[in-house]
Tab-separated table of C-alpha atoms in Angstrom:
chain	number	residue	atom	x	y	z
A	1	GLY	CA	-133.215	94.104	-55.099
A	2	GLU	CA	-136.455	94.193	-53.148
A	3	ASN	CA	-139.585	94.842	-55.155
A	4	VAL	CA	-143.159	95.503	-54.052
A	5	GLU	CA	-146.035	95.191	-56.490
A	6	GLN	CA	-149.458	96.654	-55.762
A	7	HIS	CA	-152.840	96.108	-57.431
A	8	PRO	CA	-155.080	97.603	-58.570
A	9	SER	CA	-153.650	100.971	-59.542
A	10	THR	CA	-157.122	102.525	-59.374
A	11	LEU	CA	-160.242	101.348	-57.590
A	12	SER	CA	-163.724	102.815	-57.509
A	13	VAL	CA	-166.357	101.540	-55.089
A	14	GLN	CA	-169.804	102.645	-54.006
A	15	GLU	CA	-170.114	104.119	-50.537
A	16	GLY	CA	-170.748	101.321	-48.070
A	17	ASP	CA	-169.038	98.651	-50.154
A	18	SER	CA	-165.707	97.037	-49.301
A	19	ALA	CA	-162.354	97.763	-50.932
A	20	VAL	CA	-159.393	95.405	-51.155
A	21	ILE	CA	-155.862	96.330	-52.214
A	22	LYS	CA	-153.242	93.637	-52.678
A	23	CYS	CA	-149.457	93.731	-52.517
A	24	THR	CA	-146.706	91.221	-53.088
A	25	TYR	CA	-143.093	91.488	-52.005
A	26	SER	CA	-139.954	89.721	-53.144
A	27	ASP	CA	-137.637	89.540	-50.118
A	28	SER	CA	-138.660	86.711	-47.799
A	29	ALA	CA	-136.631	88.379	-45.015
A	30	SER	CA	-139.030	91.333	-44.879
A	31	ASN	CA	-140.790	91.292	-41.518
A	32	TYR	CA	-142.785	94.508	-41.265
A	33	PHE	CA	-145.485	95.789	-43.605
A	34	PRO	CA	-147.072	99.220	-43.107
A	35	TRP	CA	-149.909	100.752	-45.107
A	36	TYR	CA	-150.054	104.479	-45.761
A	37	LYS	CA	-152.905	106.745	-46.850
A	38	GLN	CA	-152.087	109.911	-48.762
A	39	GLU	CA	-154.717	112.591	-49.101
A	40	LEU	CA	-154.434	115.472	-51.519
A	41	GLY	CA	-151.734	117.950	-50.511
A	42	LYS	CA	-150.549	115.864	-47.589
A	43	GLY	CA	-147.797	113.357	-46.960
A	44	PRO	CA	-148.441	109.626	-46.499
A	45	GLN	CA	-149.917	108.784	-43.108
A	46	LEU	CA	-149.641	105.372	-41.491
A	47	ILE	CA	-153.065	103.752	-41.110
A	48	ILE	CA	-152.214	100.186	-40.112
A	49	ASP	CA	-149.234	97.856	-40.065
A	50	ILE	CA	-148.530	94.171	-39.577
A	51	ARG	CA	-145.502	92.217	-38.482
A	52	SER	CA	-144.476	88.856	-39.890
A	53	ASN	CA	-145.418	86.917	-36.767
A	54	VAL	CA	-149.080	87.859	-37.209
A	55	GLY	CA	-151.474	86.757	-39.947
A	56	GLU	CA	-154.177	89.392	-39.529
A	57	LYS	CA	-154.710	92.692	-37.772
A	58	LYS	CA	-157.858	94.785	-37.549
A	59	ASP	CA	-158.556	98.356	-36.536
A	60	GLN	CA	-162.226	99.348	-36.800
A	61	ARG	CA	-163.081	99.395	-40.517
A	62	ILE	CA	-159.613	98.531	-41.785
A	63	ALA	CA	-157.790	95.231	-41.642
A	64	VAL	CA	-154.582	93.831	-43.051
A	65	THR	CA	-153.812	90.200	-43.800
A	66	LEU	CA	-150.406	88.646	-44.416
A	67	ASN	CA	-149.519	85.395	-46.149
A	68	LYS	CA	-145.797	84.920	-45.587
A	69	THR	CA	-145.589	81.754	-47.650
A	70	ALA	CA	-147.016	83.451	-50.711
A	71	LYS	CA	-145.407	86.815	-49.837
A	72	HIS	CA	-148.748	88.563	-50.154
A	73	PHE	CA	-150.401	91.125	-47.915
A	74	SER	CA	-153.698	92.914	-48.373
A	75	LEU	CA	-155.581	95.930	-47.056
A	76	HIS	CA	-159.311	95.561	-46.485
A	77	ILE	CA	-161.590	98.545	-45.914
A	78	THR	CA	-165.201	97.784	-45.026
A	79	GLU	CA	-168.204	100.126	-45.107
A	80	THR	CA	-166.279	102.617	-47.207
A	81	GLN	CA	-167.004	106.317	-46.811
A	82	PRO	CA	-166.208	109.261	-49.110
A	83	GLU	CA	-163.403	110.330	-46.770
A	84	ASP	CA	-161.648	107.031	-47.510
A	85	SER	CA	-160.922	108.391	-50.995
A	86	ALA	CA	-157.130	108.780	-51.247
A	87	VAL	CA	-153.992	107.106	-52.593
A	88	TYR	CA	-152.944	104.074	-50.561
A	89	PHE	CA	-149.374	102.750	-50.463
A	90	CYS	CA	-148.164	99.434	-49.148
A	91	ALA	CA	-144.555	99.001	-48.068
A	92	ALA	CA	-142.210	96.251	-46.976
A	93	ARG	CA	-139.270	96.664	-44.669
A	94	TYR	CA	-136.016	95.775	-46.395
A	95	GLY	CA	-132.990	95.941	-44.173
A	96	GLN	CA	-133.249	99.260	-42.369
A	97	ASN	CA	-135.354	100.897	-45.033
A	98	PHE	CA	-138.673	100.510	-46.770
A	99	VAL	CA	-139.680	99.686	-50.327
A	100	PHE	CA	-143.048	101.055	-51.384
A	101	GLY	CA	-145.608	99.876	-53.870
A	102	PRO	CA	-146.693	102.242	-56.680
A	103	GLY	CA	-149.937	103.193	-54.935
A	104	THR	CA	-153.666	102.621	-55.445
A	105	ARG	CA	-156.015	105.527	-56.047
A	106	LEU	CA	-159.263	104.683	-54.250
A	107	SER	CA	-162.404	106.602	-55.100
A	108	VAL	CA	-165.504	106.094	-52.964
A	109	LEU	CA	-168.575	107.199	-54.869
A	110	PRO	CA	-171.498	108.616	-52.852
B	30	GLU	CA	-146.277	117.189	-30.982
B	31	ALA	CA	-145.454	119.008	-34.219
B	32	GLY	CA	-145.168	116.818	-37.280
B	33	VAL	CA	-142.505	116.645	-39.946
B	34	THR	CA	-142.359	119.872	-41.907
B	35	GLN	CA	-140.878	120.529	-45.322
B	36	PHE	CA	-140.042	123.707	-47.163
B	37	PRO	CA	-140.868	124.830	-49.747
B	38	SER	CA	-144.138	123.110	-50.602
B	39	HIS	CA	-143.576	123.814	-54.294
B	40	SER	CA	-140.570	124.808	-56.350
B	41	VAL	CA	-140.404	125.551	-60.058
B	42	ILE	CA	-136.934	126.016	-61.503
B	43	GLU	CA	-135.234	125.866	-64.858
B	44	LYS	CA	-132.903	123.135	-65.951
B	45	GLY	CA	-129.381	123.848	-64.735
B	46	GLN	CA	-130.447	125.823	-61.678
B	47	THR	CA	-129.928	124.818	-58.076
B	48	VAL	CA	-132.629	124.035	-55.551
B	49	THR	CA	-132.389	123.267	-51.853
B	50	LEU	CA	-135.145	121.442	-50.029
B	51	ARG	CA	-135.432	121.483	-46.263
B	52	CYS	CA	-136.885	119.002	-43.819
B	53	ASP	CA	-137.503	119.481	-40.109
B	54	PRO	CA	-138.152	116.119	-38.454
B	55	ILE	CA	-140.169	115.534	-35.336
B	56	SER	CA	-138.172	116.682	-32.326
B	57	GLY	CA	-136.168	113.838	-30.817
B	58	HIS	CA	-136.302	111.641	-33.906
B	59	ASP	CA	-132.783	110.465	-34.689
B	60	ASN	CA	-133.725	108.832	-37.975
B	61	LEU	CA	-134.433	110.965	-41.016
B	62	TYR	CA	-135.236	109.653	-44.479
B	63	TRP	CA	-135.555	111.255	-47.888
B	64	TYR	CA	-137.819	109.721	-50.542
B	65	ARG	CA	-138.938	110.760	-54.011
B	66	ARG	CA	-142.067	109.980	-56.020
B	67	VAL	CA	-141.762	110.575	-59.734
B	68	MET	CA	-144.682	110.738	-62.193
B	69	GLY	CA	-147.150	108.793	-60.021
B	70	LYS	CA	-144.810	105.872	-59.558
B	71	GLU	CA	-143.684	104.283	-56.323
B	72	ILE	CA	-142.136	106.223	-53.470
B	73	LYS	CA	-138.413	105.543	-53.834
B	74	PHE	CA	-135.870	105.652	-51.054
B	75	LEU	CA	-133.043	108.178	-51.443
B	76	LEU	CA	-131.115	108.135	-48.186
B	77	HIS	CA	-131.237	107.640	-44.433
B	78	PHE	CA	-129.589	109.683	-41.676
B	79	VAL	CA	-129.053	108.527	-38.136
B	80	LYS	CA	-128.509	111.793	-36.314
B	81	GLU	CA	-125.939	113.627	-38.453
B	82	SER	CA	-124.449	110.510	-40.090
B	83	LYS	CA	-125.486	109.087	-43.444
B	84	GLN	CA	-126.517	105.504	-42.681
B	85	ASP	CA	-127.481	104.575	-46.227
B	86	GLU	CA	-127.351	106.729	-49.352
B	87	SER	CA	-127.727	103.916	-51.851
B	88	GLY	CA	-130.844	105.472	-53.325
B	89	MET	CA	-129.277	108.776	-54.312
B	90	PRO	CA	-129.548	108.962	-58.128
B	91	ASN	CA	-126.207	110.646	-58.837
B	92	ASN	CA	-123.702	113.174	-57.554
B	93	ARG	CA	-125.963	116.103	-58.440
B	94	PHE	CA	-127.810	115.351	-55.217
B	95	LEU	CA	-126.271	116.331	-51.879
B	96	ALA	CA	-127.939	115.776	-48.523
B	97	GLU	CA	-126.768	117.175	-45.224
B	98	ARG	CA	-127.945	117.052	-41.644
B	99	THR	CA	-125.581	119.227	-39.686
B	100	GLY	CA	-126.099	118.933	-35.950
B	101	GLY	CA	-128.486	116.064	-36.372
B	102	THR	CA	-131.596	118.220	-36.506
B	103	TYR	CA	-132.998	119.517	-39.793
B	104	SER	CA	-131.794	118.215	-43.139
B	105	THR	CA	-131.313	119.766	-46.548
B	106	LEU	CA	-131.317	118.133	-49.956
B	107	LYS	CA	-129.619	120.128	-52.695
B	108	VAL	CA	-129.951	119.390	-56.373
B	109	GLN	CA	-127.256	121.044	-58.482
B	110	PRO	CA	-127.597	121.376	-61.414
B	111	ALA	CA	-131.215	120.288	-61.732
B	112	GLU	CA	-132.297	118.182	-64.720
B	113	LEU	CA	-135.764	117.577	-66.149
B	114	GLU	CA	-135.909	114.031	-64.729
B	115	ASP	CA	-135.482	115.400	-61.201
B	116	SER	CA	-139.084	116.616	-61.217
B	117	GLY	CA	-141.266	114.881	-58.661
B	118	VAL	CA	-142.427	115.050	-55.079
B	119	TYR	CA	-139.693	114.795	-52.450
B	120	PHE	CA	-140.809	113.427	-49.105
B	121	CYS	CA	-139.001	113.485	-45.819
B	122	ALA	CA	-139.835	111.100	-42.983
B	123	SER	CA	-138.529	110.649	-39.458
B	124	SER	CA	-138.675	107.953	-36.817
B	125	ARG	CA	-137.433	107.455	-33.280
B	126	ARG	CA	-135.564	104.245	-33.839
B	127	GLY	CA	-134.413	102.315	-36.844
B	128	GLY	CA	-132.056	99.373	-37.324
B	129	ALA	CA	-133.510	96.216	-35.867
B	130	GLY	CA	-136.576	98.088	-34.633
B	131	THR	CA	-139.617	98.746	-36.754
B	132	ASP	CA	-140.721	102.140	-35.552
B	133	THR	CA	-143.236	104.080	-37.536
B	134	GLN	CA	-141.993	106.589	-40.082
B	135	TYR	CA	-143.832	109.902	-39.987
B	136	PHE	CA	-143.929	111.664	-43.331
B	137	GLY	CA	-143.875	115.335	-44.131
B	138	PRO	CA	-146.242	116.877	-46.711
B	139	GLY	CA	-143.585	116.782	-49.428
B	140	THR	CA	-142.002	119.317	-51.762
B	141	ARG	CA	-143.234	119.268	-55.334
B	142	LEU	CA	-140.264	120.074	-57.588
B	143	THR	CA	-140.820	120.986	-61.206
B	144	VAL	CA	-137.805	121.414	-63.470
B	145	LEU	CA	-138.582	123.175	-66.757
């Protein structure tokens, strides 16, 4: 079945630095890739997404890139701030449902 | 608009007992999904409702789990009898349109279930 891998599992960066989280997926038919941010005590919240007909999408300090050939997609956060600290999940659409990666715990150190 | 709500936020039960989790999706969202995250692993799909019909329940672990969505509004997920391995965080999500579309799924805050 569909599988999504996500790396790293934990990531610590200094405030102001950039953070990159990478995911790979197995089903070449997947065509939609959302990223979710989960803060303590809350459910995952969509922060950015990308469709398979686009290679890159940017929204202020966050960007996502997609390499369909390699079946890789990445989340880039620039100028990190303490409030960016959270668990981030990537996901790939598989049929009518989604398969999620295991999550990355990002810590932004002041 | 109000978001997806889930009740209870936490539940601690003993092995063999029954627990019922509730999810209220965003009003007007036909699609409702249940997910589970166990021990810090990935968020795993359990099942998908379109209105009151089960579209896909391939992720349900076994017949101890029963999901319903009578009337196509809120949904319940019952675990009976609960086992230790059922512990985890159960998330509900809803979206306006599924199938060929790629509408955003809005997640609830989750129910943390602990089976002792």
